PDB file of C-alpha atoms in Angstrom:
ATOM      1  CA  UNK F 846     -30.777 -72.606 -49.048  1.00 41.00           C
ATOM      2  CA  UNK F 847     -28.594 -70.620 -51.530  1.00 41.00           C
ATOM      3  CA  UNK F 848     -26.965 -67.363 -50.665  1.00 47.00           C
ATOM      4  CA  UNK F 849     -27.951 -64.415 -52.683  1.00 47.00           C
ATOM      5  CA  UNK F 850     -26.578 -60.577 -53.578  1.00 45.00           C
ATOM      6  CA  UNK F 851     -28.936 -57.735 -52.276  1.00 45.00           C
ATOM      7  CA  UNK F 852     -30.327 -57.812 -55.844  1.00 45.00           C
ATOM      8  CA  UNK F 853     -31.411 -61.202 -55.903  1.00 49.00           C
ATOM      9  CA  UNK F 854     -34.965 -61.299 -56.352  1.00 49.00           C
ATOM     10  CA  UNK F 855     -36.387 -63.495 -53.748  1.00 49.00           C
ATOM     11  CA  UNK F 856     -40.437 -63.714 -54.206  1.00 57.00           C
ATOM     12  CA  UNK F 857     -40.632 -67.008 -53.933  1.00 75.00           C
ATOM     13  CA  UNK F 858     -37.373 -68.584 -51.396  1.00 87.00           C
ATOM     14  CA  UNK F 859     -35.738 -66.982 -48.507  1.00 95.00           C
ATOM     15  CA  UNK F 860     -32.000 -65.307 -49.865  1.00 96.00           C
ATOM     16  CA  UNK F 861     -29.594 -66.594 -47.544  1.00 95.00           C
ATOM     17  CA  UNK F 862     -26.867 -63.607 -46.311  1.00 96.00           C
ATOM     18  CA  UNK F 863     -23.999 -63.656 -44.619  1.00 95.00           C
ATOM     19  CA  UNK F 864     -22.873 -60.532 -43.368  1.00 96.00           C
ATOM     20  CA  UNK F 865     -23.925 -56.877 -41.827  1.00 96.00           C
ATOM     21  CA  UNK F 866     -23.094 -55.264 -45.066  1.00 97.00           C
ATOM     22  CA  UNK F 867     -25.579 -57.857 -47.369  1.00 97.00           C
ATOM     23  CA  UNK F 868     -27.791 -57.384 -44.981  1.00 97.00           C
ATOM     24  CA  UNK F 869     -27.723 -53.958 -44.974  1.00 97.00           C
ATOM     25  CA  UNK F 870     -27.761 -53.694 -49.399  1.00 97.00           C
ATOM     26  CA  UNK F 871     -30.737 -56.128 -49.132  1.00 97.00           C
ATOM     27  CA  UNK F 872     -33.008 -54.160 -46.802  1.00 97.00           C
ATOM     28  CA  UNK F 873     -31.606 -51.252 -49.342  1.00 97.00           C
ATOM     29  CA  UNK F 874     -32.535 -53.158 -52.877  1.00 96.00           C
ATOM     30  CA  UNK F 875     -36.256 -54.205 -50.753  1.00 96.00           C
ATOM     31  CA  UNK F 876     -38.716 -52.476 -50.207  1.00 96.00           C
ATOM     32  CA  UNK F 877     -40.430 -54.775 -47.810  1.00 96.00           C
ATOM     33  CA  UNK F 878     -38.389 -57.407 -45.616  1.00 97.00           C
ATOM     34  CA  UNK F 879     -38.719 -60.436 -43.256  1.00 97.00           C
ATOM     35  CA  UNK F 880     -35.113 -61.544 -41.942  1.00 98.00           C
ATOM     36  CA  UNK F 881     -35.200 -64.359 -39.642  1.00 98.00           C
ATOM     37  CA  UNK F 882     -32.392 -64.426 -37.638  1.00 98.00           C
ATOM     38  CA  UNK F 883     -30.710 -67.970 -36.566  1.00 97.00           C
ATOM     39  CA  UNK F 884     -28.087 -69.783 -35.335  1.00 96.00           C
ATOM     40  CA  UNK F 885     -26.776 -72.760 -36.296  1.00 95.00           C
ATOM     41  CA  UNK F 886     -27.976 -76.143 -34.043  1.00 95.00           C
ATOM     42  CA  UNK F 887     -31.011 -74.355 -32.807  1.00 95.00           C
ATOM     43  CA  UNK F 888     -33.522 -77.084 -33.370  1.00 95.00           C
ATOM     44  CA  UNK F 889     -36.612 -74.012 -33.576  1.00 95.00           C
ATOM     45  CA  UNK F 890     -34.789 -72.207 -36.118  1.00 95.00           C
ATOM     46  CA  UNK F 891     -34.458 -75.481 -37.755  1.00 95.00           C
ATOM     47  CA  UNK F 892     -38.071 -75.947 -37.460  1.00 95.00           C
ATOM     48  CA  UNK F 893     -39.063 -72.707 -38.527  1.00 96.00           C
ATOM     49  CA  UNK F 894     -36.906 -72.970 -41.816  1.00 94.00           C
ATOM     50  CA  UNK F 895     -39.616 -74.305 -43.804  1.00 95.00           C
ATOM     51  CA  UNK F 896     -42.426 -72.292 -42.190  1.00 96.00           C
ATOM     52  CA  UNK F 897     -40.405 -69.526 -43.810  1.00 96.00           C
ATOM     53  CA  UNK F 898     -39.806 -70.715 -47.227  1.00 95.00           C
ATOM     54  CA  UNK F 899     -43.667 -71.001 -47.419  1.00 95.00           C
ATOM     55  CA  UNK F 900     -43.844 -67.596 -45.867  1.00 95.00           C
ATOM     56  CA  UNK F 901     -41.627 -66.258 -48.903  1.00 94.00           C
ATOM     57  CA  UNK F 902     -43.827 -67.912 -51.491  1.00 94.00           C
ATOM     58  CA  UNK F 903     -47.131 -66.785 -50.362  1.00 93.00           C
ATOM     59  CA  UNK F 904     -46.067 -63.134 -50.244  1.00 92.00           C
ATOM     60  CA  UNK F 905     -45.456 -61.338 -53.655  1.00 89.00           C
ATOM     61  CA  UNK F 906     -44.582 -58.138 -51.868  1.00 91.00           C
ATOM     62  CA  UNK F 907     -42.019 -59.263 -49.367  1.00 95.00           C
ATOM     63  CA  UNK F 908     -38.597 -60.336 -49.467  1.00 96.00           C
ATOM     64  CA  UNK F 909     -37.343 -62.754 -47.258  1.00 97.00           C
ATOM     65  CA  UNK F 910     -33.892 -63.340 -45.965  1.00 97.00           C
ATOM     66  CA  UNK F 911     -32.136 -65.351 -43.178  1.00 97.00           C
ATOM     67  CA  UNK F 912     -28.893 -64.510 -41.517  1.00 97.00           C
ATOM     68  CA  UNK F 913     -27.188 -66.190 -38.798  1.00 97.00           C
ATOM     69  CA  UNK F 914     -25.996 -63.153 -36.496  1.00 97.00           C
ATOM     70  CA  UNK F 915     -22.989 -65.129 -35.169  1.00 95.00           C
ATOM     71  CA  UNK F 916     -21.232 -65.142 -38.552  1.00 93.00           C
ATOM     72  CA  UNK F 917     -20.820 -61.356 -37.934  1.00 93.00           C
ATOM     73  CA  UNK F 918     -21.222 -60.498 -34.325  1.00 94.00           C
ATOM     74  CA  UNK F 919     -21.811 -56.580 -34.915  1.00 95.00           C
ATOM     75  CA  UNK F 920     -25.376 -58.044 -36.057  1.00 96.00           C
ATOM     76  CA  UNK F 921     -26.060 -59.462 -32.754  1.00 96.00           C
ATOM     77  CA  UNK F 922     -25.632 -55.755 -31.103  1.00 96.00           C
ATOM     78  CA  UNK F 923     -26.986 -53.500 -34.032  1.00 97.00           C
ATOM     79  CA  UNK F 924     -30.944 -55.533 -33.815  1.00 96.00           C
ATOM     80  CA  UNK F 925     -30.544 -56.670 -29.827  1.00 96.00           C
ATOM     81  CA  UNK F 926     -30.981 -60.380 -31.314  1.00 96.00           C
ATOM     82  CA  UNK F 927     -31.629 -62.123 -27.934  1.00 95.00           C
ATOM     83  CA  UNK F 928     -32.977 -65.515 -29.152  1.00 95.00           C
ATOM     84  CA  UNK F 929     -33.347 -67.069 -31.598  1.00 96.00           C
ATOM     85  CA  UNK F 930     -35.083 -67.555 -34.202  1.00 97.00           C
ATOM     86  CA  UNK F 931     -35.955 -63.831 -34.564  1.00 97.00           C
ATOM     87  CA  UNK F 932     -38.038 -62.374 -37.390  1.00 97.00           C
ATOM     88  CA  UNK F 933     -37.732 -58.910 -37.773  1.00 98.00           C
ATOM     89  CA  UNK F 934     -39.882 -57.166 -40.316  1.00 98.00           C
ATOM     90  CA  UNK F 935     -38.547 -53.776 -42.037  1.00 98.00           C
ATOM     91  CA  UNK F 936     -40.343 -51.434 -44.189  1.00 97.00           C
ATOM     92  CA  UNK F 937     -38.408 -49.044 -46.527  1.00 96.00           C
ATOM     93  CA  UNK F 938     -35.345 -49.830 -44.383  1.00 96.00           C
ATOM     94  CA  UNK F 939     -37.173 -49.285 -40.829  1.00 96.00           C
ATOM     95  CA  UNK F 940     -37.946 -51.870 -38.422  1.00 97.00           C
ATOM     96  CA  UNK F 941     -40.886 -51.985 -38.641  1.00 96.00           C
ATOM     97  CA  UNK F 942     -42.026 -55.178 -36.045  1.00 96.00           C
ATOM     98  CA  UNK F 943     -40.030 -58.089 -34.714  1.00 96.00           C
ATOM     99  CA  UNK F 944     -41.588 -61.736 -33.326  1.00 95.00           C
ATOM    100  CA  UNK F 945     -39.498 -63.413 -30.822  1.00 94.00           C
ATOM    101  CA  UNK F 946     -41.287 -66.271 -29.082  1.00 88.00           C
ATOM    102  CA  UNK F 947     -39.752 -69.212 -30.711  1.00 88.00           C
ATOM    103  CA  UNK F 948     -41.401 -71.540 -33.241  1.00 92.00           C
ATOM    104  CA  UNK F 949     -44.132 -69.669 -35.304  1.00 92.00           C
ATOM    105  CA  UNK F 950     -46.432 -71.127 -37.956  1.00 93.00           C
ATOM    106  CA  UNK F 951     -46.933 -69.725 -41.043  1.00 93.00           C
ATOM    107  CA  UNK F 952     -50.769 -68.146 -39.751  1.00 94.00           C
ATOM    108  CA  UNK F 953     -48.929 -66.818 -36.330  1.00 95.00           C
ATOM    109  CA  UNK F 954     -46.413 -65.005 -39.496  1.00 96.00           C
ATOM    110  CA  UNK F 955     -49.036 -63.950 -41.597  1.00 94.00           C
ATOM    111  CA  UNK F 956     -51.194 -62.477 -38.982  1.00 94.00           C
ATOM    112  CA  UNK F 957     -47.846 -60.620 -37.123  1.00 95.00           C
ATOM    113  CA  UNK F 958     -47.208 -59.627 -41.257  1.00 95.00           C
ATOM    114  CA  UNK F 959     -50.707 -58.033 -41.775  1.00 90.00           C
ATOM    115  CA  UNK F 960     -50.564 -56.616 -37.794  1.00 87.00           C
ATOM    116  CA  UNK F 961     -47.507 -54.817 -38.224  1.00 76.00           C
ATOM    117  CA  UNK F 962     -48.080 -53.117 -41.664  1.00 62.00           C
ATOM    118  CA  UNK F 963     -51.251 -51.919 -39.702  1.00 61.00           C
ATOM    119  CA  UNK F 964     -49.104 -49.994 -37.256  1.00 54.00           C
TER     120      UNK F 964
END
């Protein structure tokens, strides 16, 4: 994964951040955002990195982004991360639906995707 600005576009790979505040520019510069939050070590979020990637590619009209919350802690309090991996969709800024039940494949993604822009 490379690490990317807020205003990386990122329609086809995951942007890789590192902090509350490029989090908080890319959910600005997006209108439409998965981040899957992960730790390092976890062998699901390890197993779910791919799933994601393929995630990114398949939807032109989301941008995807992972951030480990442990690299800044605030993150951890600020989205009640509890496990991990945690994908937490966000629409014009808003979260907008979150999955947190461990390894997902890309059709459990999609189909939490097309349920929670339904909402």
């Amino acid at each position: 994964m490379t690490t990317a600005t807020a205003t990386d576009s990122t329609p086809d790979h995951p942007a890789t951040l590192e902090s509350e505040r490029a989090l908080d520019e890319f959910l600005t510069a997006h209108d439409r955002v998965l981040v899957d939050f992960y730790t390092e070590g976890c062998t699901l979020c390890a197993s779910i990195e791919p799933v994601i990637g393929n995630v990114a590619r398949a939807h032109d009209d989301l941008a995807v982004a992972t951030i480990n919350p442990r690299d800044d802690p605030a993150l951890i309090d600020r989205f009640a991360i509890t496990s991990a991996p945690t994908l937490v969709l966000f629409e014009d800024g808003e979260e907008r639906g979150r999955l947190a039940d461990g390894f997902q494949g890309g059709d459990a993604i999609d189909a939490f995707l097309d349920g929670a822009s339904d909402e």
